[in-house]
């Protein structure tokens, strides 16, 4: 079992449905954090990350957000706080072109 150094912390990970964001979300979950899984395009892939994080014992929140939309980006942290109580860790992983 991984070190639980993030026990009691809440993380928000953008771009968490695949690649680096997925890996970061699952590592944080394995190390004890509750994780808000933010995604832009693939709800199905994001739901797989949620299931994997929950299998590791993490509380999760699934948050859709188009971070190319300023209003959606501005509201994302508030939605994470509403779902999980606060945000201690932010992984800004979403890539926009």
Coordinates of N, CA and C in Angstrom, one line a residue:
X1 N 0.8 -1.2 0.0 CA 0.0 0.0 0.0 C 0.9 1.2 0.0
X2 N 0.5 2.2 -0.7 CA 1.2 3.5 -0.8 C 1.2 4.3 0.5
X3 N 2.1 5.1 0.6 CA 2.2 6.1 1.8 C 0.9 6.9 1.8
X4 N 0.3 7.1 2.9 CA -1.0 7.8 3.0 C -0.8 9.3 3.3
X5 N 0.2 9.9 2.8 CA 0.6 11.3 3.1 C -0.5 12.3 2.8
X6 N -1.4 12.0 2.0 CA -2.5 13.0 1.7 C -3.8 12.7 2.3
X7 N -3.8 11.8 3.3 CA -5.0 11.5 4.1 C -5.6 12.7 4.6
X8 N -6.9 12.8 4.4 CA -7.7 14.0 4.9 C -7.6 15.2 4.0
X9 N -6.9 15.1 2.9 CA -6.7 16.3 2.0 C -7.7 16.0 0.8
X10 N -8.0 17.2 0.1 CA -8.9 17.1 -1.0 C -8.1 17.7 -2.2
X11 N -8.1 16.9 -3.3 CA -7.4 17.3 -4.5 C -8.4 17.6 -5.7
X12 N -8.2 18.6 -6.5 CA -8.9 18.8 -7.7 C -7.9 18.6 -8.8
X13 N -8.2 17.7 -9.7 CA -7.3 17.4 -10.9 C -8.1 17.6 -12.2
X14 N -7.6 18.6 -12.9 CA -8.2 18.9 -14.3 C -7.6 17.9 -15.3
X15 N -8.3 17.7 -16.3 CA -7.8 16.7 -17.4 C -7.6 15.4 -16.8
X16 N -8.4 15.0 -15.9 CA -8.2 13.7 -15.1 C -8.7 12.5 -15.8
X17 N -9.3 12.6 -17.0 CA -9.9 11.4 -17.6 C -8.9 10.5 -18.3
X18 N -7.6 11.0 -18.5 CA -6.6 10.2 -19.2 C -5.2 10.8 -19.0
X19 N -4.3 10.0 -19.4 CA -2.9 10.4 -19.4 C -2.4 10.8 -18.0
X20 N -1.6 11.9 -18.0 CA -1.0 12.4 -16.8 C -2.0 12.8 -15.7
X21 N -3.2 13.4 -16.1 CA -4.2 13.7 -15.1 C -4.8 12.5 -14.5
X22 N -5.0 11.5 -15.2 CA -5.5 10.2 -14.7 C -4.5 9.6 -13.7
X23 N -3.3 9.6 -14.1 CA -2.2 9.1 -13.2 C -2.1 9.9 -11.9
X24 N -2.2 11.2 -12.0 CA -2.1 12.1 -10.8 C -3.3 11.8 -9.9
X25 N -4.5 11.7 -10.5 CA -5.7 11.5 -9.7 C -5.6 10.2 -8.9
X26 N -5.2 9.1 -9.6 CA -5.1 7.8 -9.0 C -4.0 7.8 -7.9
X27 N -2.9 8.4 -8.2 CA -1.8 8.5 -7.2 C -2.3 9.2 -5.9
X28 N -2.9 10.3 -6.1 CA -3.5 11.1 -5.0 C -4.5 10.2 -4.2
X29 N -5.3 9.5 -4.9 CA -6.3 8.7 -4.2 C -5.6 7.6 -3.5
X30 N -4.6 7.0 -4.1 CA -3.8 5.9 -3.4 C -3.1 6.4 -2.1
X31 N -2.8 7.7 -2.1 CA -2.1 8.3 -1.0 C -3.0 9.0 0.0
X32 N -4.3 8.7 -0.2 CA -5.3 9.1 0.9 C -6.2 10.3 0.6
X33 N -6.0 11.0 -0.5 CA -6.7 12.2 -0.8 C -8.1 11.8 -1.4
X34 N -9.1 12.7 -1.1 CA -10.4 12.7 -1.8 C -10.0 13.4 -3.1
X35 N -10.7 13.0 -4.2 CA -10.3 13.6 -5.5 C -11.5 14.0 -6.3
X36 N -11.5 15.3 -6.7 CA -12.4 15.8 -7.7 C -11.8 15.5 -9.1
X37 N -12.5 14.7 -9.9 CA -12.1 14.3 -11.2 C -12.7 15.3 -12.2
X38 N -12.0 16.2 -12.7 CA -12.5 17.1 -13.7 C -12.1 16.7 -15.1
X39 N -13.1 16.8 -16.0 CA -12.9 16.3 -17.4 C -13.6 17.3 -18.4
X40 N -13.1 17.2 -19.6 CA -13.8 18.1 -20.6 C -14.6 17.3 -21.6
X41 N -14.1 16.2 -22.1 CA -14.7 15.5 -23.2 C -15.3 14.1 -22.9
X42 N -14.5 13.3 -22.3 CA -14.9 11.9 -22.2 C -15.5 11.5 -20.8
X43 N -16.8 11.6 -20.7 CA -17.4 11.2 -19.4 C -17.1 9.8 -19.1
X44 N -17.2 8.9 -20.1 CA -17.0 7.5 -19.8 C -15.6 7.2 -19.3
X45 N -14.6 7.9 -19.8 CA -13.2 7.7 -19.3 C -13.1 8.2 -17.9
X46 N -13.7 9.4 -17.7 CA -13.7 10.0 -16.3 C -14.4 9.1 -15.3
X47 N -15.5 8.5 -15.7 CA -16.1 7.5 -14.8 C -15.3 6.3 -14.4
X48 N -14.4 5.9 -15.4 CA -13.5 4.8 -15.1 C -12.5 5.2 -14.1
X49 N -12.0 6.5 -14.2 CA -11.1 7.0 -13.2 C -11.7 7.1 -11.8
X50 N -13.0 7.6 -11.8 CA -13.7 7.6 -10.5 C -13.8 6.2 -9.9
X51 N -14.2 5.2 -10.7 CA -14.3 3.8 -10.2 C -13.0 3.3 -9.7
X52 N -11.9 3.6 -10.4 CA -10.5 3.2 -9.9 C -10.1 3.9 -8.6
X53 N -10.4 5.2 -8.5 CA -10.1 5.9 -7.3 C -10.9 5.4 -6.1
X54 N -12.2 5.2 -6.3 CA -13.0 4.6 -5.3 C -12.6 3.2 -4.8
X55 N -12.1 2.4 -5.8 CA -11.6 1.1 -5.4 C -10.3 1.2 -4.5
X56 N -9.7 2.4 -4.6 CA -8.5 2.6 -3.7 C -8.9 3.2 -2.4
X57 N -10.2 3.4 -2.2 CA -10.8 3.9 -1.0 C -11.0 5.4 -0.9
X58 N -10.9 6.1 -2.0 CA -11.0 7.6 -2.1 C -12.5 8.0 -2.2
X59 N -12.8 9.1 -1.6 CA -14.1 9.8 -1.9 C -13.8 10.6 -3.2
X60 N -14.8 10.7 -4.1 CA -14.6 11.3 -5.3 C -15.8 12.2 -5.7
X61 N -15.5 13.1 -6.6 CA -16.6 13.9 -7.3 C -16.2 13.9 -8.8
X62 N -17.2 13.8 -9.6 CA -17.0 13.8 -11.0 C -17.5 15.2 -11.5
X63 N -16.7 16.0 -12.1 CA -17.0 17.3 -12.5 C -16.7 17.6 -14.0
X64 N -17.7 17.8 -14.8 CA -17.5 18.2 -16.2 C -17.2 19.7 -16.3
X65 N -16.3 20.1 -17.1 CA -16.0 21.5 -17.2 C -15.2 21.7 -18.5
X66 N -15.7 22.7 -19.3 CA -15.0 23.1 -20.5 C -14.1 24.3 -20.1
X67 N -12.8 24.0 -19.9 CA -11.9 25.0 -19.3 C -11.6 26.1 -20.4
X68 N -12.0 25.9 -21.6 CA -11.9 26.9 -22.6 C -13.0 28.0 -22.4
X69 N -13.9 27.8 -21.6 CA -15.0 28.7 -21.2 C -14.7 29.3 -19.9
X70 N -14.4 30.6 -19.9 CA -14.0 31.3 -18.7 C -14.9 31.1 -17.5
X71 N -16.2 31.2 -17.7 CA -17.2 31.0 -16.7 C -17.1 29.6 -16.1
X72 N -17.0 28.6 -16.9 CA -16.9 27.2 -16.5 C -15.6 27.0 -15.7
X73 N -14.5 27.6 -16.1 CA -13.3 27.4 -15.4 C -13.4 28.1 -14.0
X74 N -14.0 29.3 -14.0 CA -14.1 30.1 -12.8 C -14.9 29.3 -11.7
X75 N -15.9 28.6 -12.2 CA -16.8 27.9 -11.3 C -16.3 26.5 -10.8
X76 N -15.3 26.0 -11.4 CA -14.8 24.6 -11.1 C -14.4 24.4 -9.7
X77 N -13.6 25.3 -9.2 CA -13.1 25.2 -7.8 C -14.3 25.2 -6.8
X78 N -15.3 26.1 -7.0 CA -16.4 26.2 -6.2 C -17.3 24.9 -6.2
X79 N -17.4 24.3 -7.4 CA -18.1 23.1 -7.5 C -17.4 21.9 -6.8
X80 N -16.1 21.9 -6.8 CA -15.3 20.9 -6.1 C -15.5 21.1 -4.6
X81 N -15.4 22.4 -4.1 CA -15.6 22.6 -2.7 C -17.1 22.2 -2.3
X82 N -18.0 22.5 -3.1 CA -19.4 22.1 -2.8 C -19.5 20.6 -2.7
X83 N -18.8 19.8 -3.6 CA -18.9 18.4 -3.6 C -18.1 17.7 -2.5
X84 N -16.9 18.3 -2.2 CA -16.0 17.6 -1.3 C -15.6 18.4 0.0
X85 N -16.1 19.6 0.1 CA -15.9 20.4 1.3 C -14.8 21.4 1.3
X86 N -13.8 21.2 0.5 CA -12.7 22.2 0.3 C -11.8 21.6 -0.8
X87 N -10.8 22.4 -1.1 CA -9.7 22.0 -2.0 C -8.4 22.4 -1.4
X88 N -7.5 21.4 -1.2 CA -6.2 21.6 -0.6 C -5.1 21.5 -1.7
X89 N -5.4 20.7 -2.7 CA -4.4 20.4 -3.8 C -5.0 20.7 -5.1
X90 N -4.3 21.4 -6.0 CA -4.8 21.6 -7.3 C -3.8 21.1 -8.3
X91 N -4.2 20.2 -9.2 CA -3.3 19.8 -10.3 C -4.0 20.3 -11.6
X92 N -3.4 21.4 -12.1 CA -3.8 22.0 -13.3 C -3.3 21.3 -14.5
X93 N -3.9 20.3 -14.9 CA -3.4 19.4 -16.0 C -4.0 19.6 -17.3
X94 N -5.2 20.2 -17.4 CA -5.9 20.4 -18.7 C -5.0 21.1 -19.7
X95 N -4.9 20.6 -20.9 CA -4.2 21.3 -22.0 C -5.2 21.8 -23.0
X96 N -5.0 23.1 -23.3 CA -5.9 23.8 -24.3 C -5.1 24.2 -25.4
X97 N -5.6 24.2 -26.6 CA -4.9 24.7 -27.8 C -5.6 25.9 -28.3

